[in-house]
């Protein structure tokens, strides 16, 4: 694991974009898993600028969705696929044919997860996973307790996740209680993992993730044992 502490969030976004772009340049058809949430948005905007300026070719990359709320359709403003499309897919010119996604309104949840995993396997696994850090140490929606063998599945969201996601939708009552998530098994097997943390409110969970006990109660702590992980944290998140 490599830790880089940046001056501020802007520098973190710039460095994250450079690292993501480097992976895409080294493998133009890379399989990328982009997290949603506020933390990586600045990096995604910088990638779009690189593409527009002719510095980055994204015409071949493939994208796997990280997670999705259950019970939401594509036209629901809470759809994480809709957010993914607006912030990553459309700005980088990635068509639906190169996206392995979750359908939040799927009738057969087990089949939805199996089809997602089959596509991941057919594509050769994840090349690059971009992750935020949940307030309780979740990765995607692998809520605690989730060990390193947790599969792609439907989960019940914890109170911490409901409260965190309420900031996006205006009220905790609007946050769906269940979600689909890529499993810990698939995420930890990625060839490269980029974890981003920004802000004073992430300091405690970031230190638990990097310096605490490796435990299912902090799913992100399983990153400690991996050599392919780069952690970018601004000074507010890392502290002194």
mmCIF file of C-alpha atoms in Angstrom:
data_model
loop_
_atom_site.group_PDB
_atom_site.id
_atom_site.type_symbol
_atom_site.label_atom_id
_atom_site.label_comp_id
_atom_site.label_asym_id
_atom_site.label_seq_id
_atom_site.Cartn_x
_atom_site.Cartn_y
_atom_site.Cartn_z
ATOM 1 C CA UNK A 1 0.000 0.000 0.000
ATOM 2 C CA UNK A 2 1.188 3.498 -0.858
ATOM 3 C CA UNK A 3 -0.110 6.604 0.933
ATOM 4 C CA UNK A 4 0.120 10.092 -0.582
ATOM 5 C CA UNK A 5 -1.062 13.085 1.467
ATOM 6 C CA UNK A 6 -1.891 16.152 -0.617
ATOM 7 C CA UNK A 7 -2.147 19.812 0.390
ATOM 8 C CA UNK A 8 -5.862 19.978 -0.328
ATOM 9 C CA UNK A 9 -8.723 18.366 -2.232
ATOM 10 C CA UNK A 10 -7.823 20.126 -5.501
ATOM 11 C CA UNK A 11 -4.345 18.637 -5.504
ATOM 12 C CA UNK A 12 -5.815 15.244 -4.633
ATOM 13 C CA UNK A 13 -8.213 15.443 -7.605
ATOM 14 C CA UNK A 14 -5.413 16.442 -9.972
ATOM 15 C CA UNK A 15 -3.147 13.613 -8.842
ATOM 16 C CA UNK A 16 -6.003 11.101 -8.929
ATOM 17 C CA UNK A 17 -6.834 12.098 -12.507
ATOM 18 C CA UNK A 18 -3.202 11.692 -13.527
ATOM 19 C CA UNK A 19 -3.023 8.223 -11.980
ATOM 20 C CA UNK A 20 -6.283 7.136 -13.630
ATOM 21 C CA UNK A 21 -5.170 8.542 -16.987
ATOM 22 C CA UNK A 22 -1.847 6.712 -16.699
ATOM 23 C CA UNK A 23 -3.641 3.390 -16.233
ATOM 24 C CA UNK A 24 -5.860 4.057 -19.249
ATOM 25 C CA UNK A 25 -2.874 5.002 -21.410
ATOM 26 C CA UNK A 26 -1.025 1.829 -20.406
ATOM 27 C CA UNK A 27 -4.109 -0.312 -21.193
ATOM 28 C CA UNK A 28 -6.574 1.483 -23.500
ATOM 29 C CA UNK A 29 -9.300 -1.140 -22.966
ATOM 30 C CA UNK A 30 -8.927 -1.147 -19.185
ATOM 31 C CA UNK A 31 -11.853 -2.281 -17.027
ATOM 32 C CA UNK A 32 -12.515 0.630 -14.659
ATOM 33 C CA UNK A 33 -14.817 0.755 -11.622
ATOM 34 C CA UNK A 34 -15.626 4.390 -10.701
ATOM 35 C CA UNK A 35 -17.176 5.151 -7.335
ATOM 36 C CA UNK A 36 -19.870 7.791 -7.024
ATOM 37 C CA UNK A 37 -20.045 10.294 -4.163
ATOM 38 C CA UNK A 38 -18.612 13.792 -3.888
ATOM 39 C CA UNK A 39 -14.982 12.823 -3.267
ATOM 40 C CA UNK A 40 -13.960 11.622 -6.776
ATOM 41 C CA UNK A 41 -16.012 14.117 -8.798
ATOM 42 C CA UNK A 42 -13.159 16.601 -9.208
ATOM 43 C CA UNK A 43 -10.938 13.853 -10.616
ATOM 44 C CA UNK A 44 -13.632 12.838 -13.107
ATOM 45 C CA UNK A 45 -14.032 16.437 -14.266
ATOM 46 C CA UNK A 46 -10.288 16.648 -14.850
ATOM 47 C CA UNK A 47 -10.368 13.411 -16.886
ATOM 48 C CA UNK A 48 -13.114 14.897 -19.069
ATOM 49 C CA UNK A 49 -10.943 17.975 -19.624
ATOM 50 C CA UNK A 50 -8.010 15.759 -20.637
ATOM 51 C CA UNK A 51 -10.223 14.001 -23.157
ATOM 52 C CA UNK A 52 -11.554 17.260 -24.584
ATOM 53 C CA UNK A 53 -8.031 18.631 -24.910
ATOM 54 C CA UNK A 54 -6.845 15.522 -26.760
ATOM 55 C CA UNK A 55 -4.604 14.365 -23.908
ATOM 56 C CA UNK A 56 -6.531 11.166 -23.158
ATOM 57 C CA UNK A 57 -8.203 8.562 -25.370
ATOM 58 C CA UNK A 58 -11.090 6.866 -23.555
ATOM 59 C CA UNK A 59 -12.647 5.289 -26.644
ATOM 60 C CA UNK A 60 -11.884 1.708 -25.592
ATOM 61 C CA UNK A 61 -12.222 1.595 -21.819
ATOM 62 C CA UNK A 62 -14.868 -0.582 -20.215
ATOM 63 C CA UNK A 63 -16.738 0.366 -17.054
ATOM 64 C CA UNK A 64 -18.231 -1.731 -14.259
ATOM 65 C CA UNK A 65 -20.714 -0.101 -11.935
ATOM 66 C CA UNK A 66 -19.726 -0.300 -8.269
ATOM 67 C CA UNK A 67 -23.157 -0.267 -6.638
ATOM 68 C CA UNK A 68 -26.812 0.674 -7.053
ATOM 69 C CA UNK A 69 -29.818 1.269 -4.848
ATOM 70 C CA UNK A 70 -32.490 -1.394 -5.003
ATOM 71 C CA UNK A 71 -35.978 -0.379 -6.025
ATOM 72 C CA UNK A 72 -34.960 2.571 -8.210
ATOM 73 C CA UNK A 73 -35.351 2.838 -11.969
ATOM 74 C CA UNK A 74 -33.100 4.694 -14.389
ATOM 75 C CA UNK A 75 -35.380 7.732 -14.387
ATOM 76 C CA UNK A 76 -35.295 7.997 -10.583
ATOM 77 C CA UNK A 77 -33.099 10.980 -9.578
ATOM 78 C CA UNK A 78 -31.497 8.758 -6.913
ATOM 79 C CA UNK A 79 -30.270 6.212 -9.474
ATOM 80 C CA UNK A 80 -26.532 5.712 -9.084
ATOM 81 C CA UNK A 81 -26.369 4.602 -12.707
ATOM 82 C CA UNK A 82 -27.817 7.977 -13.676
ATOM 83 C CA UNK A 83 -25.139 9.693 -11.602
ATOM 84 C CA UNK A 84 -22.467 7.472 -13.192
ATOM 85 C CA UNK A 85 -23.745 8.369 -16.651
ATOM 86 C CA UNK A 86 -23.758 12.114 -15.986
ATOM 87 C CA UNK A 87 -20.401 12.326 -14.213
ATOM 88 C CA UNK A 88 -18.293 9.667 -15.945
ATOM 89 C CA UNK A 89 -19.803 7.851 -18.916
ATOM 90 C CA UNK A 90 -21.110 10.782 -20.966
ATOM 91 C CA UNK A 91 -18.155 13.125 -20.318
ATOM 92 C CA UNK A 92 -15.733 10.370 -21.360
ATOM 93 C CA UNK A 93 -17.795 9.188 -24.336
ATOM 94 C CA UNK A 94 -18.452 5.672 -23.029
ATOM 95 C CA UNK A 95 -21.543 4.029 -24.592
ATOM 96 C CA UNK A 96 -23.861 1.625 -22.728
ATOM 97 C CA UNK A 97 -22.405 -1.290 -24.721
ATOM 98 C CA UNK A 98 -19.158 -0.922 -22.740
ATOM 99 C CA UNK A 99 -20.814 -0.746 -19.328
ATOM 100 C CA UNK A 100 -21.450 -3.656 -16.961
ATOM 101 C CA UNK A 101 -24.177 -2.272 -14.772
ATOM 102 C CA UNK A 102 -26.648 -3.071 -12.021
ATOM 103 C CA UNK A 103 -30.368 -2.567 -12.616
ATOM 104 C CA UNK A 104 -31.905 -1.190 -9.448
ATOM 105 C CA UNK A 105 -35.382 -2.310 -10.494
ATOM 106 C CA UNK A 106 -34.347 -5.889 -11.293
ATOM 107 C CA UNK A 107 -36.964 -8.492 -10.383
ATOM 108 C CA UNK A 108 -34.489 -11.361 -9.902
ATOM 109 C CA UNK A 109 -31.721 -10.022 -7.665
ATOM 110 C CA UNK A 110 -29.696 -13.237 -7.575
ATOM 111 C CA UNK A 111 -29.676 -13.432 -11.367
ATOM 112 C CA UNK A 112 -28.702 -9.741 -11.599
ATOM 113 C CA UNK A 113 -25.652 -10.373 -9.428
ATOM 114 C CA UNK A 114 -24.712 -13.536 -11.325
ATOM 115 C CA UNK A 115 -24.888 -11.776 -14.697
ATOM 116 C CA UNK A 116 -22.792 -8.904 -13.377
ATOM 117 C CA UNK A 117 -20.121 -11.321 -12.119
ATOM 118 C CA UNK A 118 -20.128 -13.283 -15.382
ATOM 119 C CA UNK A 119 -19.352 -10.122 -17.316
ATOM 120 C CA UNK A 120 -16.558 -9.184 -14.900
ATOM 121 C CA UNK A 121 -15.050 -12.632 -15.418
ATOM 122 C CA UNK A 122 -15.457 -12.461 -19.208
ATOM 123 C CA UNK A 123 -13.696 -9.083 -19.221
ATOM 124 C CA UNK A 124 -10.782 -10.515 -17.237
ATOM 125 C CA UNK A 125 -11.503 -8.824 -13.910
ATOM 126 C CA UNK A 126 -11.071 -5.229 -12.821
ATOM 127 C CA UNK A 127 -7.982 -3.321 -13.932
ATOM 128 C CA UNK A 128 -8.627 -0.213 -11.845
ATOM 129 C CA UNK A 129 -11.060 0.347 -8.981
ATOM 130 C CA UNK A 130 -11.624 3.927 -7.780
ATOM 131 C CA UNK A 131 -13.076 3.970 -4.285
ATOM 132 C CA UNK A 132 -14.320 6.464 -1.760
ATOM 133 C CA UNK A 133 -14.263 5.668 1.940
ATOM 134 C CA UNK A 134 -17.601 5.195 3.645
ATOM 135 C CA UNK A 135 -18.175 6.698 7.113
ATOM 136 C CA UNK A 136 -18.206 3.190 8.576
ATOM 137 C CA UNK A 137 -15.394 1.860 6.373
ATOM 138 C CA UNK A 138 -17.596 0.367 3.688
ATOM 139 C CA UNK A 139 -16.263 -0.107 0.154
ATOM 140 C CA UNK A 140 -19.012 0.214 -2.412
ATOM 141 C CA UNK A 141 -21.942 -0.885 -0.284
ATOM 142 C CA UNK A 142 -20.058 -3.704 1.434
ATOM 143 C CA UNK A 143 -21.415 -2.709 4.825
ATOM 144 C CA UNK A 144 -19.864 -3.907 8.086
ATOM 145 C CA UNK A 145 -19.527 -6.685 8.833
ATOM 146 C CA UNK A 146 -18.116 -7.686 5.415
ATOM 147 C CA UNK A 147 -15.061 -9.886 5.190
ATOM 148 C CA UNK A 148 -12.692 -10.279 2.252
ATOM 149 C CA UNK A 149 -14.772 -13.107 0.766
ATOM 150 C CA UNK A 150 -18.076 -11.194 0.660
ATOM 151 C CA UNK A 151 -19.643 -11.736 -2.798
ATOM 152 C CA UNK A 152 -21.583 -9.482 -5.149
ATOM 153 C CA UNK A 153 -24.990 -9.305 -3.508
ATOM 154 C CA UNK A 154 -27.910 -7.295 -2.137
ATOM 155 C CA UNK A 155 -27.301 -5.643 1.230
ATOM 156 C CA UNK A 156 -29.220 -3.764 3.916
ATOM 157 C CA UNK A 157 -27.763 -0.286 4.377
ATOM 158 C CA UNK A 158 -26.569 0.657 7.842
ATOM 159 C CA UNK A 159 -27.751 3.748 9.676
ATOM 160 C CA UNK A 160 -24.367 5.406 9.046
ATOM 161 C CA UNK A 161 -24.740 4.919 5.297
ATOM 162 C CA UNK A 162 -28.328 6.128 5.299
ATOM 163 C CA UNK A 163 -27.305 9.301 7.112
ATOM 164 C CA UNK A 164 -24.323 9.839 4.803
ATOM 165 C CA UNK A 165 -26.367 9.404 1.643
ATOM 166 C CA UNK A 166 -29.156 11.624 2.937
ATOM 167 C CA UNK A 167 -26.924 14.601 2.105
ATOM 168 C CA UNK A 168 -27.347 13.747 -1.596
ATOM 169 C CA UNK A 169 -31.121 13.290 -1.574
ATOM 170 C CA UNK A 170 -32.232 15.870 0.978
ATOM 171 C CA UNK A 171 -33.799 13.592 3.572
ATOM 172 C CA UNK A 172 -32.908 10.265 5.148
ATOM 173 C CA UNK A 173 -36.407 9.004 4.352
ATOM 174 C CA UNK A 174 -35.637 9.309 0.634
ATOM 175 C CA UNK A 175 -32.614 7.003 0.815
ATOM 176 C CA UNK A 176 -33.431 3.427 -0.268
ATOM 177 C CA UNK A 177 -32.793 0.885 2.478
ATOM 178 C CA UNK A 178 -31.226 -1.781 0.261
ATOM 179 C CA UNK A 179 -28.608 -1.820 -2.455
ATOM 180 C CA UNK A 180 -26.635 -4.031 -4.820
ATOM 181 C CA UNK A 181 -22.857 -3.968 -4.549
ATOM 182 C CA UNK A 182 -19.823 -5.473 -6.213
ATOM 183 C CA UNK A 183 -18.377 -7.941 -3.733
ATOM 184 C CA UNK A 184 -15.238 -7.601 -1.647
ATOM 185 C CA UNK A 185 -13.844 -10.637 -3.477
ATOM 186 C CA UNK A 186 -14.002 -8.849 -6.831
ATOM 187 C CA UNK A 187 -12.805 -5.474 -5.514
ATOM 188 C CA UNK A 188 -9.788 -6.807 -3.630
ATOM 189 C CA UNK A 189 -8.720 -8.822 -6.697
ATOM 190 C CA UNK A 190 -8.408 -5.663 -8.854
ATOM 191 C CA UNK A 191 -4.996 -5.091 -10.420
ATOM 192 C CA UNK A 192 -4.943 -1.501 -9.148
ATOM 193 C CA UNK A 193 -6.996 0.140 -6.398
ATOM 194 C CA UNK A 194 -7.184 3.879 -5.803
ATOM 195 C CA UNK A 195 -8.765 4.986 -2.503
ATOM 196 C CA UNK A 196 -9.648 8.665 -2.073
ATOM 197 C CA UNK A 197 -10.384 10.410 1.224
ATOM 198 C CA UNK A 198 -11.046 14.113 1.702
ATOM 199 C CA UNK A 199 -12.146 16.206 4.649
ATOM 200 C CA UNK A 200 -11.816 16.245 8.418
ATOM 201 C CA UNK A 201 -14.887 14.015 8.809
ATOM 202 C CA UNK A 202 -12.987 11.109 7.198
ATOM 203 C CA UNK A 203 -9.987 11.289 9.551
ATOM 204 C CA UNK A 204 -11.079 8.738 12.147
ATOM 205 C CA UNK A 205 -12.229 6.092 9.669
ATOM 206 C CA UNK A 206 -9.177 6.675 7.453
ATOM 207 C CA UNK A 207 -6.832 5.930 10.354
ATOM 208 C CA UNK A 208 -8.873 2.861 11.298
ATOM 209 C CA UNK A 209 -8.608 1.729 7.676
ATOM 210 C CA UNK A 210 -4.859 2.183 7.366
ATOM 211 C CA UNK A 211 -3.568 1.704 10.915
ATOM 212 C CA UNK A 212 -6.253 -0.241 12.754
ATOM 213 C CA UNK A 213 -7.047 -3.923 13.078
ATOM 214 C CA UNK A 214 -7.991 -5.764 9.877
ATOM 215 C CA UNK A 215 -11.573 -6.707 10.604
ATOM 216 C CA UNK A 216 -14.956 -7.238 8.911
ATOM 217 C CA UNK A 217 -16.220 -4.383 11.083
ATOM 218 C CA UNK A 218 -14.107 -2.034 8.928
ATOM 219 C CA UNK A 219 -14.276 -3.590 5.439
ATOM 220 C CA UNK A 220 -11.789 -1.065 4.027
ATOM 221 C CA UNK A 221 -9.153 -2.371 6.467
ATOM 222 C CA UNK A 222 -8.636 -5.338 4.135
ATOM 223 C CA UNK A 223 -6.797 -2.956 1.814
ATOM 224 C CA UNK A 224 -3.888 -2.979 4.282
ATOM 225 C CA UNK A 225 -2.603 -6.306 3.041
ATOM 226 C CA UNK A 226 -2.552 -5.371 -0.660
ATOM 227 C CA UNK A 227 0.446 -4.055 -2.589
ATOM 228 C CA UNK A 228 -1.647 -2.699 -5.490
ATOM 229 C CA UNK A 229 -3.359 -0.012 -3.394
ATOM 230 C CA UNK A 230 -2.686 3.726 -3.593
ATOM 231 C CA UNK A 231 -4.379 5.939 -0.999
ATOM 232 C CA UNK A 232 -4.762 9.647 -1.745
ATOM 233 C CA UNK A 233 -5.801 11.751 1.240
ATOM 234 C CA UNK A 234 -5.789 15.495 1.693
ATOM 235 C CA UNK A 235 -4.327 17.036 4.859
ATOM 236 C CA UNK A 236 -7.758 17.529 6.370
ATOM 237 C CA UNK A 237 -8.441 13.815 6.127
ATOM 238 C CA UNK A 238 -5.007 12.680 7.286
ATOM 239 C CA UNK A 239 -4.280 15.322 9.934
ATOM 240 C CA UNK A 240 -0.782 15.841 11.264
#
